[in-house]
XYZ file of C-alpha atoms in Angstrom:
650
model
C 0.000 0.000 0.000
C 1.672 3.508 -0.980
C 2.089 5.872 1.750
C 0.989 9.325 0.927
C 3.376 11.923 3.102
C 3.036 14.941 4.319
C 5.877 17.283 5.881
C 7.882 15.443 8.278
C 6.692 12.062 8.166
C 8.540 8.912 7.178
C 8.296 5.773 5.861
C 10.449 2.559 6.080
C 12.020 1.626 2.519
C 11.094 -2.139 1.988
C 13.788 -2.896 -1.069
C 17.052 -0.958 -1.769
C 16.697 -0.047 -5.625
C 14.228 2.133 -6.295
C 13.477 5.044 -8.645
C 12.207 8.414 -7.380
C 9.799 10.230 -9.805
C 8.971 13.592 -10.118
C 6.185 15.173 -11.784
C 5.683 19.195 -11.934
C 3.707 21.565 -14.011
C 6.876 23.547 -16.005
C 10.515 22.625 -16.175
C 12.329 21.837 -12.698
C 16.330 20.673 -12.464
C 16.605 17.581 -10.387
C 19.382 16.927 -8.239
C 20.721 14.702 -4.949
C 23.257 15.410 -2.547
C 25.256 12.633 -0.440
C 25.675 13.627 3.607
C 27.248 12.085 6.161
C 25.082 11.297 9.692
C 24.829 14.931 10.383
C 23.469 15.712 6.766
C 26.617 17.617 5.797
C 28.264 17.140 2.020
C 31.223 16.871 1.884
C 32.183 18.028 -1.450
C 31.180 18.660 -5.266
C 31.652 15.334 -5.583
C 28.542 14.277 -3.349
C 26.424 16.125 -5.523
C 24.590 14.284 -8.613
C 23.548 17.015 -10.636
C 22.836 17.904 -14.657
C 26.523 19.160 -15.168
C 27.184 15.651 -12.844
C 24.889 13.036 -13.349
C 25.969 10.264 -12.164
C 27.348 9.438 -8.531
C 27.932 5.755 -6.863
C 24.490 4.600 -6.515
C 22.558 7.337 -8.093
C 21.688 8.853 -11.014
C 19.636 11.773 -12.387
C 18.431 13.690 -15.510
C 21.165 16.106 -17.539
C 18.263 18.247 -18.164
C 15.375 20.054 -16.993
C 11.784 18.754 -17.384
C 8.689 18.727 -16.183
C 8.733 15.306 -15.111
C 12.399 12.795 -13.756
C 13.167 9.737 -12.973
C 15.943 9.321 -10.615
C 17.936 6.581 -9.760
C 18.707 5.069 -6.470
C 20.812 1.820 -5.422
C 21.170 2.473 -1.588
C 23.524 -0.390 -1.699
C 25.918 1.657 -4.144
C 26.315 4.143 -2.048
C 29.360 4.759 0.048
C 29.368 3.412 3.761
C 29.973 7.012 5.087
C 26.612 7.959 3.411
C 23.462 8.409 5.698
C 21.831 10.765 3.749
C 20.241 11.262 -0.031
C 18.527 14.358 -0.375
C 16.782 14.807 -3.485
C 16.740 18.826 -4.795
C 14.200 20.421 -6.959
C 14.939 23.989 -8.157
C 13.450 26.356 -11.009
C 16.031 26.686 -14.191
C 17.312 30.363 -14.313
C 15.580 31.183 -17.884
C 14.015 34.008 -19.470
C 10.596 34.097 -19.305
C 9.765 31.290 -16.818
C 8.343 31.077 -13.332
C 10.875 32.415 -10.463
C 9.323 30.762 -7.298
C 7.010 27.867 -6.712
C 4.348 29.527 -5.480
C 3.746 30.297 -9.287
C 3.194 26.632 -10.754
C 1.472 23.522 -9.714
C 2.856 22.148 -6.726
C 5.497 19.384 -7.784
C 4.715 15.628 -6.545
C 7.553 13.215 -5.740
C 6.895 9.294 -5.530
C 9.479 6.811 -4.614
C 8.667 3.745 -6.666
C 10.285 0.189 -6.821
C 12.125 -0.382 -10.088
C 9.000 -2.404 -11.517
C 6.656 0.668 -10.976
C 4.924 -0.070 -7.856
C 4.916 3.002 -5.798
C 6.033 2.782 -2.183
C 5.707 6.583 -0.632
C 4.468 9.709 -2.171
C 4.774 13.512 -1.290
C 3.029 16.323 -3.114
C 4.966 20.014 -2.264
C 1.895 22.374 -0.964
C 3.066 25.635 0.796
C 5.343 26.908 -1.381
C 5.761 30.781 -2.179
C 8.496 32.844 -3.124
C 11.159 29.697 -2.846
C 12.803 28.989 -6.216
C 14.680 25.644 -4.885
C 13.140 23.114 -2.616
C 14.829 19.861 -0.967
C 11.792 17.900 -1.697
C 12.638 14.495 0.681
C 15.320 12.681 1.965
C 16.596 9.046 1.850
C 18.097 8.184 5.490
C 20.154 5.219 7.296
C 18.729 4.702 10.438
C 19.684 1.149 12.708
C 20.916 -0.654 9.379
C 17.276 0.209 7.683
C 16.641 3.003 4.807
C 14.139 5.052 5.306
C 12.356 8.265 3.768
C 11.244 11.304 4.733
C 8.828 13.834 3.159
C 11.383 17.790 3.413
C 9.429 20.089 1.947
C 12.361 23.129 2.683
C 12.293 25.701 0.268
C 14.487 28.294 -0.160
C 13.876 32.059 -1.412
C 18.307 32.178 -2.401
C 17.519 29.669 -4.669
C 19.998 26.477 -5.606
C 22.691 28.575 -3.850
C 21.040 28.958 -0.795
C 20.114 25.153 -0.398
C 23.306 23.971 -1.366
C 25.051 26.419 1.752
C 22.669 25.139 3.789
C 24.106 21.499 3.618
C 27.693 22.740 4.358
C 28.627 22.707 0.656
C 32.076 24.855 0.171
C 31.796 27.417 -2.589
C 27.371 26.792 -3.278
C 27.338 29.942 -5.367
C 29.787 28.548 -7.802
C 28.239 25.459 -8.211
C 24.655 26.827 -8.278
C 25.815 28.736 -11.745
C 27.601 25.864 -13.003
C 24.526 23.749 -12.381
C 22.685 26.544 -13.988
C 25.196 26.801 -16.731
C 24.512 22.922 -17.442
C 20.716 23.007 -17.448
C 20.575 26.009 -19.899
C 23.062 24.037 -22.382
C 20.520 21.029 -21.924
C 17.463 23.394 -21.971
C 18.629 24.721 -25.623
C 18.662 20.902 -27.268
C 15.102 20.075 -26.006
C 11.881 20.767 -27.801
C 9.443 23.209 -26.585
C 6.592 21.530 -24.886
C 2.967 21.919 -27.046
C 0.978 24.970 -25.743
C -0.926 24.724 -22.346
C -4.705 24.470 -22.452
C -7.597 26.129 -20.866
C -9.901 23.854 -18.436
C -11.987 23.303 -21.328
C -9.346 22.108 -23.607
C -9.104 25.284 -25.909
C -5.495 26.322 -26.900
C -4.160 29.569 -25.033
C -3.924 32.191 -27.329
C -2.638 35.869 -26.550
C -2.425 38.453 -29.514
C 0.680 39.153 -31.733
C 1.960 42.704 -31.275
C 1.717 44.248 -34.959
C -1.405 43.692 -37.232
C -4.160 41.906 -37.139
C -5.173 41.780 -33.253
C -6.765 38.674 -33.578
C -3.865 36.943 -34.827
C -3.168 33.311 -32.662
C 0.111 33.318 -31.447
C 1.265 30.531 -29.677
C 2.757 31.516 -25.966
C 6.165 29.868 -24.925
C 5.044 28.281 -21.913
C 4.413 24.417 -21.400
C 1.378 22.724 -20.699
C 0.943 21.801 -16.820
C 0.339 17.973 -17.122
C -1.511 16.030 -14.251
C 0.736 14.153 -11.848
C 1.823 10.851 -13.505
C 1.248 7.239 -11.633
C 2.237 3.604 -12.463
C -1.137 3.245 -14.396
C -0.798 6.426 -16.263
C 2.274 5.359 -17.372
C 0.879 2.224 -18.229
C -1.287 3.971 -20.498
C 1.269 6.498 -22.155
C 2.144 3.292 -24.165
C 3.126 0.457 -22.047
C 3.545 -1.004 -18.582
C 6.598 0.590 -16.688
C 7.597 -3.376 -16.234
C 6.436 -4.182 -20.047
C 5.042 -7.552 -18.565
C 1.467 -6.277 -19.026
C -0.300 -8.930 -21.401
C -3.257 -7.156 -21.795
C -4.720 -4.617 -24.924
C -2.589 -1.187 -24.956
C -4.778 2.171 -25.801
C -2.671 3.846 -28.235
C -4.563 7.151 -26.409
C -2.210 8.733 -24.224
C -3.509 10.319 -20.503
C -3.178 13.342 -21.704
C -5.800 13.194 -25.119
C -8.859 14.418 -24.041
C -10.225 12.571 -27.211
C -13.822 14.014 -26.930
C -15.799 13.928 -29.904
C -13.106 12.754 -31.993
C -13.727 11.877 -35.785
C -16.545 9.623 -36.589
C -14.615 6.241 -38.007
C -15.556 6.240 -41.851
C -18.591 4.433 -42.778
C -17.326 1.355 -44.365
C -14.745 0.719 -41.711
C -15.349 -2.474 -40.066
C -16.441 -2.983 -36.456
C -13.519 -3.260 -33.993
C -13.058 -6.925 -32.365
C -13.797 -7.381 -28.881
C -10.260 -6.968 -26.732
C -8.455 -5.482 -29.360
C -8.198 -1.805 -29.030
C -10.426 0.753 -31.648
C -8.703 1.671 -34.849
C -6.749 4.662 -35.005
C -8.242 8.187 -37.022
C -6.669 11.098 -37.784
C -7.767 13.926 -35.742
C -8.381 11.652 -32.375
C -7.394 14.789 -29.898
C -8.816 17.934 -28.979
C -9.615 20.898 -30.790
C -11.420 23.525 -32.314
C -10.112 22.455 -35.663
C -9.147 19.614 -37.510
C -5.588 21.264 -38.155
C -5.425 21.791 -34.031
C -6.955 18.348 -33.935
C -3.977 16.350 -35.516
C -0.915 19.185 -34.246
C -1.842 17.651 -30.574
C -2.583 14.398 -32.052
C 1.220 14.580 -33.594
C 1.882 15.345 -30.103
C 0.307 12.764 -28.203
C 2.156 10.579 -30.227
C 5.372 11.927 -29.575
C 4.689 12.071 -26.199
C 3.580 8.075 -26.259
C 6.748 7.098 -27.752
C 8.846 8.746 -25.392
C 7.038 7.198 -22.592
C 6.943 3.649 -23.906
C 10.513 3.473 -24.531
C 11.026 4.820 -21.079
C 8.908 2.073 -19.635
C 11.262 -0.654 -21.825
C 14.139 0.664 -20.812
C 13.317 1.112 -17.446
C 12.153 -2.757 -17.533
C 15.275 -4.211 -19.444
C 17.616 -2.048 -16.772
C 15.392 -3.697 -13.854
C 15.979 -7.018 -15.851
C 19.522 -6.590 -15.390
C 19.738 -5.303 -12.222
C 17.538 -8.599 -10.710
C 20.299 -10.625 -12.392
C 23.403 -8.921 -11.070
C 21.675 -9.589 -7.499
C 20.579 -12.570 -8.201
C 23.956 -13.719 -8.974
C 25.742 -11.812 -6.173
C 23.648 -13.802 -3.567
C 24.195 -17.377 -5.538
C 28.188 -16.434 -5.570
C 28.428 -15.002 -2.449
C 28.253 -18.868 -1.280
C 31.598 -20.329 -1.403
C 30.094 -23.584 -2.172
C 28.559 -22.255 -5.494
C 31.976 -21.151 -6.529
C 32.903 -24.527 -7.689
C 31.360 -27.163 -9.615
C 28.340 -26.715 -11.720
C 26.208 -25.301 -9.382
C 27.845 -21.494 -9.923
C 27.439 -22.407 -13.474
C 23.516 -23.437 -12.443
C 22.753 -20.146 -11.123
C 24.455 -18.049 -13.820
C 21.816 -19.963 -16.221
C 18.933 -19.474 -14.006
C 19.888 -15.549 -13.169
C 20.383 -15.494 -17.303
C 17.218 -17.022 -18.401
C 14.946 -15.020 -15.754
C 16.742 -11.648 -17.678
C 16.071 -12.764 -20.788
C 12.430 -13.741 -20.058
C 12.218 -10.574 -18.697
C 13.479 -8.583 -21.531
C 11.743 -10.938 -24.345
C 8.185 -9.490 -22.396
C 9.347 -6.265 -22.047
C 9.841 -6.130 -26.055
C 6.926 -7.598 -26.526
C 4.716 -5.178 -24.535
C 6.917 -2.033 -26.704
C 6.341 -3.773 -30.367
C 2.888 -4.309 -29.483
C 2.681 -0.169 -28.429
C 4.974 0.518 -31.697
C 2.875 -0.844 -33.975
C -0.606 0.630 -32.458
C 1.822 4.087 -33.263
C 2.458 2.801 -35.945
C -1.013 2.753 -37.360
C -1.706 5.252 -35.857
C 1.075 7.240 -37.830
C 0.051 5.666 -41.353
C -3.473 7.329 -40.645
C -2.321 10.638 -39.674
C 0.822 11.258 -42.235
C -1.990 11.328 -45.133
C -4.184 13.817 -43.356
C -1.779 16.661 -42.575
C -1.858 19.981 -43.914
C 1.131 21.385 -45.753
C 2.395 23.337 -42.991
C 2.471 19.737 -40.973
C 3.210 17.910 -44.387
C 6.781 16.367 -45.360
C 7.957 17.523 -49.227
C 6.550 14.046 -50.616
C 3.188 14.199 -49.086
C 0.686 15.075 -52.391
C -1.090 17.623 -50.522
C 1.714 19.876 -52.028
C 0.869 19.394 -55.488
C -2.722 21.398 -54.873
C -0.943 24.056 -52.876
C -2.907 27.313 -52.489
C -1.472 30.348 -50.375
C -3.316 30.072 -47.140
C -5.593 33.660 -45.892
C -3.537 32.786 -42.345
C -0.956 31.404 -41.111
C -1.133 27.920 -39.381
C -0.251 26.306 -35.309
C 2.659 24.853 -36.448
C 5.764 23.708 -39.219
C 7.404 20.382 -39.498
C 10.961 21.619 -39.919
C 11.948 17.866 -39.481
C 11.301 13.864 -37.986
C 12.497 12.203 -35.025
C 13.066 9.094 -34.078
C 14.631 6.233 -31.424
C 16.899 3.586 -32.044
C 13.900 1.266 -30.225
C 12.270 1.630 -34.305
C 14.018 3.858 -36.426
C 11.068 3.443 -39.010
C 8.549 5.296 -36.457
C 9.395 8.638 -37.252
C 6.898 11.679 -35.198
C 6.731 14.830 -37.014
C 9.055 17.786 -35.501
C 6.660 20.378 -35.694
C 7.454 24.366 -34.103
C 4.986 26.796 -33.475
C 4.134 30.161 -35.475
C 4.894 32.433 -35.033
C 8.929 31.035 -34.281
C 9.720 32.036 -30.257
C 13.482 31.222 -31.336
C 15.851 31.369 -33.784
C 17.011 28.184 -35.687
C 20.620 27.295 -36.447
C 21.635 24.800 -38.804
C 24.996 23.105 -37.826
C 27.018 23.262 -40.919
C 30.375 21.808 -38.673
C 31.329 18.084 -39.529
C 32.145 17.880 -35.917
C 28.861 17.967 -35.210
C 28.037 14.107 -35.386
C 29.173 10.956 -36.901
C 27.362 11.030 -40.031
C 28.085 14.863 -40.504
C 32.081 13.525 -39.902
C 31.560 11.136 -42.681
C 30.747 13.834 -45.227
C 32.870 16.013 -47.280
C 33.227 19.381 -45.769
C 31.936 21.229 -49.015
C 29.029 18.839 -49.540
C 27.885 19.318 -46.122
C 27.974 22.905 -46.611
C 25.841 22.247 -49.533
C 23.326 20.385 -47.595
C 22.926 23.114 -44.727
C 21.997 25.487 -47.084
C 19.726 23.620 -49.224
C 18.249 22.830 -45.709
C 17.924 26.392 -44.684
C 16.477 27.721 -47.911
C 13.959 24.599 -47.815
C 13.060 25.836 -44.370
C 12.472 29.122 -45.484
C 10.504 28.468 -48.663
C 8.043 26.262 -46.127
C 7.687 29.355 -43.823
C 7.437 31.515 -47.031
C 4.846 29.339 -48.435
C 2.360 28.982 -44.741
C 2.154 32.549 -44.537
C -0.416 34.620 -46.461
C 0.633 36.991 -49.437
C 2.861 39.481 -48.272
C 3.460 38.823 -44.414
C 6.758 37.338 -44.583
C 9.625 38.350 -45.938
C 13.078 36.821 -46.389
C 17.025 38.313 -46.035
C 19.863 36.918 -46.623
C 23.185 37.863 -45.600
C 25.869 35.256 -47.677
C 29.037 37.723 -46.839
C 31.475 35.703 -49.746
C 28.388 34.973 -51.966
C 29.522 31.134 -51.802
C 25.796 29.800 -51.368
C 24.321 31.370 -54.925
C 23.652 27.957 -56.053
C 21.726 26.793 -53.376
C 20.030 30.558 -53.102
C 18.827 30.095 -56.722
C 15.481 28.883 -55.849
C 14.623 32.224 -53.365
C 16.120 34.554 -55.721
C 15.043 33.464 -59.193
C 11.478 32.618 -57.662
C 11.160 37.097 -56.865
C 10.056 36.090 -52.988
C 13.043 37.485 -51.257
C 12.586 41.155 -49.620
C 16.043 41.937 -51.976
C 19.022 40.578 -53.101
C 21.508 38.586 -50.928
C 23.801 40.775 -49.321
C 27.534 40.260 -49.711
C 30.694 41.821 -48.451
C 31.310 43.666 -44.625
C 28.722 46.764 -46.322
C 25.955 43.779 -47.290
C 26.117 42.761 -43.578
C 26.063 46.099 -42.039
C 23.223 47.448 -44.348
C 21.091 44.335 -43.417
C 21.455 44.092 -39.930
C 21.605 47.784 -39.409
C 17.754 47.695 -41.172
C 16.656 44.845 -38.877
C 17.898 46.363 -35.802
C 16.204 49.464 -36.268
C 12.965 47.867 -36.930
C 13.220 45.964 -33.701
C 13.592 49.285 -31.898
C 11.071 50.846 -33.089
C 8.029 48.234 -32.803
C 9.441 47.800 -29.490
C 9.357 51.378 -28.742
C 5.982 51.107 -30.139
C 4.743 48.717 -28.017
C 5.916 49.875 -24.352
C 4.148 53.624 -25.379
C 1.065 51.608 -26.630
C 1.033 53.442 -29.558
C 1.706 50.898 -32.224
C -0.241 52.737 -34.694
C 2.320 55.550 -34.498
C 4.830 53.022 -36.515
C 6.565 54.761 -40.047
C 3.856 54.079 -43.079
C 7.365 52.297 -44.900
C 7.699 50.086 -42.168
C 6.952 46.350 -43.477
C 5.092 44.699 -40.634
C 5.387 41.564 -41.500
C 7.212 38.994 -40.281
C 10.698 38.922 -40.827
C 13.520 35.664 -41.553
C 17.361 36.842 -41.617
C 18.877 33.816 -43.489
C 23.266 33.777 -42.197
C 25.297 32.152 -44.264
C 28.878 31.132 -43.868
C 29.271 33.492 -40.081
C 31.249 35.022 -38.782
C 32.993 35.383 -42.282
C 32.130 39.372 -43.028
C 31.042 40.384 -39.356
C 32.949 42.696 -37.198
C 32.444 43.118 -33.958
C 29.717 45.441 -34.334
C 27.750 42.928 -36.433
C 28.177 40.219 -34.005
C 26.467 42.606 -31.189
C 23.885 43.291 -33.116
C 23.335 38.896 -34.189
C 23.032 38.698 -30.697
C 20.503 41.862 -29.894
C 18.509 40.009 -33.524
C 18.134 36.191 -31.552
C 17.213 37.862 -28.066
C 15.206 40.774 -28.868
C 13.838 40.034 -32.584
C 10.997 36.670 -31.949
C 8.880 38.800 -29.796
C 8.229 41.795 -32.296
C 8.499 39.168 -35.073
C 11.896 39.288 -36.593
C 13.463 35.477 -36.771
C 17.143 34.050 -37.006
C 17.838 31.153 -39.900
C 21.724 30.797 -39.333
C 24.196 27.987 -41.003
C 27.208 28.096 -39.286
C 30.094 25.617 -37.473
C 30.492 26.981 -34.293
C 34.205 25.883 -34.612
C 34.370 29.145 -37.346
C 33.360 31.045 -34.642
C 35.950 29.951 -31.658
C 38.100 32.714 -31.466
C 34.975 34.682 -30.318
C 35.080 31.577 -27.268
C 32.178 32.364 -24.659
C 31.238 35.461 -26.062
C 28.793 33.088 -28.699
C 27.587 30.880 -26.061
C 24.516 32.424 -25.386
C 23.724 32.998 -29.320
C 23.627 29.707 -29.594
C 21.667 28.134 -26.202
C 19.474 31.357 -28.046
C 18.734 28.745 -31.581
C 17.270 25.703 -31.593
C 20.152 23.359 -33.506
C 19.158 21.233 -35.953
C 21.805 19.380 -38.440
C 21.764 18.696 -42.228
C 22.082 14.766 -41.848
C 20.940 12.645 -38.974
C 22.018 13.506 -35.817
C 20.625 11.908 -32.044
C 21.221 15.703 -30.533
C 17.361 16.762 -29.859
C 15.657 16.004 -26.315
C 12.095 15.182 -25.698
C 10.228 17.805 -22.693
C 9.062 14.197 -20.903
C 11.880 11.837 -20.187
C 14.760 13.597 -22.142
C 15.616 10.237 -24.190
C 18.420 11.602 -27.269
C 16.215 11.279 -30.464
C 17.656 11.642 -33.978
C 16.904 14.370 -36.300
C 16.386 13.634 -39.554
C 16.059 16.432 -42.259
C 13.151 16.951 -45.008
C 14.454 16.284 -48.336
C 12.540 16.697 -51.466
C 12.032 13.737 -53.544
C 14.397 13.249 -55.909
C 14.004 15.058 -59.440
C 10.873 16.934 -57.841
C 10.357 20.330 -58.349
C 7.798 21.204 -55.739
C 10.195 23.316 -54.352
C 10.059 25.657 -57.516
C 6.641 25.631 -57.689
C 5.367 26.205 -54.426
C 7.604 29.639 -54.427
C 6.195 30.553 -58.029
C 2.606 30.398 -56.537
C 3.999 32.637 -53.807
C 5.454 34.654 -55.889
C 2.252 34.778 -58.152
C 0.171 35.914 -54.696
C 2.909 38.713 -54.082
C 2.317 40.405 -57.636
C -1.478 40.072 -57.574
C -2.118 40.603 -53.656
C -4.682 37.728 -53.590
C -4.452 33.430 -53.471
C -3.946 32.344 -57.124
């Protein structure tokens, strides 16, 4: 029976391997600290945290996210350890909550390795704190036990950390920080929160139309997950379950979904329904399948989790199982060591084979589920080869969301989920040019990868180009040597950039002296409320600075003014596309740090660098690619082109 703590009270541990999970309502960082019987740490090296993640007998998440799993082998631990304090703090971003008191209170359950939860702890009371040691693990008489904390802390990570006797906490509070923000900059946003009755939030965009959806940067605030709502993000957590898996995820509030076509045959009793495109909420069919696309991503992070959680129990059960059978001198000899090796072995692998069973049986429900979906997407959600390209019509507004790319897991590389980001773009994208960048990038000549980021950048654009109605996007391009013309060709002989690609150190100062102003003065605009007070030859639409080949051409001058374009520029609607290898830009070292934690990084050929909001697995990015010898690229621009000169849809 789980306990359910409050403040103060404990709980014997029954088993010595556990996991603790967390669950909150935005992005936390996640951290434990080792102390000795007085609850004092001893050193950095006591401290498991993202920068760290990994200690004797512990282990937790590189990355914020709104919900952990932490590991914990009590037996692992060192004998002068009596204490394992688990940490909770806010990440130090812009934008997001700076004390507790401001989300959903976080909930902390400390779960066998199978699942089964064993004590639980939800945080109530917190205010202005920004860090929190949530509960502790404790030695007391030869027996672990746990206690609910609760102690915030208004100082933050800092403060905490002082508190338990740690030499130099402010330094290590900003390196943790440091860490979280470099993790924080691989993962995908989160999908848009909801309103009780499962509308999107909406706010309006700052120039034109007031009305305009934009959608906000904060993440959704998803109930507290158990064992069974794991069980139903797409598999047990112990992948033994035998029984039917719903390919609905706890999170789709699938009311009123799509009537099934009707032709489609009944579905058999204790098999689950069929999938349709559309099964989520929604007010229309194109909001319908975005949080469709990301209930699905969602599923397949979780299911993996729950397989690899169950394959790492699997092996975990063996190693003891084998300690206690060797730990017998007796066993050492003759064939009964050799008995229990076999018996340890074949419980693992029985394990495992049900483990795999339980995920193929979730893949391919996803699976279907994908094969229904792909077909139905709109362009803006559509890869180049779907044929809802070849009756492409300029939309009258601009969609959610853009698929700038797939992701997958090694668990079923075939199972690809849509990477869509929302419109308007909240950051800047950067397209890693630098063959250092992964092992397939290493594996490509230097030039041709060059070659690729481009092409990827100016497909990228044309998309956002083509989404947009007539006339409310427009497209730079700074290309300093001029050494991307060929790849260029299909913006500049289609008429849809805003002018011709600038070249040379004048080029680059001309551009970005243009852009800059025009941040200045919607902002300006904006804090005097008097946005209708803008110049009449001010272009208000949105605006996409394409980089090619930096820092080649910029001084330092240009590079300040980069930096004030990715920080400043999203929110009054003026967007970064760069292609660059950072290692071009070293001698600038840490100055170009935060430029690029400012982009989200995305590669020309696969890559495993992007992290899912959930569980944080590493899922590859693959690029879109038009099909070869297709020239849908051409003509989707000559249609926007076509709306340009006319002002209306063709």
């Amino acid at each position: 029976m789980t306990a359910e703590l409050v403040r103060g009270q404990n709980h014997t541990l029954p088993q010595t391997r556990l996991e603790i999970r967390v669950s909150a309502g935005t992005p936390v960082v996640a951290g434990a600290t080792l102390g000795d019987e007085r609850g004092t740490v001893h050193g950095i090296e006591w401290i498991a945290h993202p920068g760290s993640p990994q200690l004797p007998g512990l282990e937790v998440s590189r990355q914020a996210a709104a919900d952990h799993r932490l590991a914990v082998d009590l037996d692992a631990v060192p004998a002068a350890v009596h204490r394992v304090t688990v940490l909770l703090a806010l990440p130090m971003e812009a934008g997001g909550p700076v004390r507790f008191g401001a989300v959903a209170a976080p909930f902390v359950a400390v779960t066998g390795l199978e699942g089964t939860e064993i004590a639980t702890f939800t945080l109530t009371g917190l205010d202005a704190e920004s860090a929190v040691a949530a509960l502790e693990l404790y030695r007391r008489q030869g027996d672990w036990k746990v206690r609910a904390v609760g102690q915030g802390y208004a100082g933050g990570l800092a403060a905490m950390l002082a508190d338990q006797g740690v030499t130099g906490a402010a330094e290590l509070a900003r390196s943790i920080h440091e860490a979280v923000a470099r993790g924080m900059a691989r993962s995908v946003a989160p999908p848009p929160p909801r309103t009780p009755d499962g509308d999107r939030v909406r706010h309006t965009a700052a120039i034109g139309d007031p009305a305009q959806p934009v959608s906000p940067s904060a993440g959704p605030a998803p109930s507290r997950p158990t064992a069974a709502t794991d069980s139903t993000a797409g598999g047990p957590t112990t992948g033994a379950s035998t029984g039917p898996i719903n390919y609905a995820h706890p999170h789709r509030q699938a009311t009123a979904p799509p009537p099934p076509p009707p032709n489609a045959p009944p579905a058999e009793p204790g098999r689950p329904a069929q999938p349709v495109a559309g099964d989520a909420t929604g007010w229309s069919m194109e909001e319908r399948l975005y949080n469709q696309v990301w209930g699905m991503f969602e599923d397949l992070a979780r299911t993996t989790a729950a397989y690899r959680s169950a394959v790492d129990f699997a092996e975990s059960r063996m190693d003891q199982e084998l300690d206690r059978a060797l730990s017998d001198p007796r066993n050492r000899i003759g064939g009964a060591g050799d008995r229990a090796r076999e018996e340890a072995r074949a419980k693992r692998d029985q394990l495992t084979d049900r483990a795999r069973e339980a995920l193929d049986r979730d893949l391919a429900q996803l699976a279907a589920e994908s094969a229904v979906v792909e077909p139905a997407l709109p362009a803006a959600f559509a890869g180049w080869d779907n044929p809802v390209w070849h009756a492409y019509r300029v939309p009258m507004e601009i969609p959610m969301a853009l698929r700038i790319g797939d992701l997958h897991l090694p668990e079923n590389p075939d199972l690809r989920i849509p990477l869509l980001v929302r419109l308007p773009l909240e950051r800047g994208i950067w397209v890693d040019s630098g063959r250092t960048a992964s092992e397939a990038a290493a594996l490509t000549d230097t030039d041709r990868l060059r070659r690729l980021a481009m092409d990827n950048a100016v497909a990228h654009a044309a998309r956002l180009l083509a989404v947009y109605p007539a006339g409310e996007f427009s497209v730079h391009v700074i290309d300093p040597a001029g050494s991307a013309a060929a790849a260029l060709a299909p913006l500049v002989n289609s008429g849809v950039l805003a002018g011709p690609p600038a070249s040379g150190a004048g080029g680059v100062a001309s551009v970005l002296a243009h852009l800059t102003r025009r941040v200045d003065l919607v902002q300006m605009a904006i804090r005097a409320g008097a946005a209708d007070s803008l110049p009449p030859e001010l272009d208000t639409a949105e605006q996409l600075l394409i980089v090619n080949d930096f820092p080649h051409g910029f001084d330092d001058r240009a590079v300040t003014q980069l930096r004030y374009l990715a920080d400043e520029g999203p929110s009054v609607g003026v967007h970064l596309l760069m292609v660059a290898d950072r290692e071009d830009a070293s001698a600038y070292g840490p100055v170009l740090d935060p430029l690029w934690r400012s982009l989200l990084r995305i590669t020309p050929v696969a890559d495993d660098h992007l992290a899912d909001p959930w569980v944080g697995h590493a899922w590859t990015y693959e690029p879109l690619r038009t099909p070869p010898g297709s020239r849908v690229l051409e003509q989707v621009l000559a249609r926007v082109a076509a709306a340009r000169r006319t002002g209306r849809r063709p």
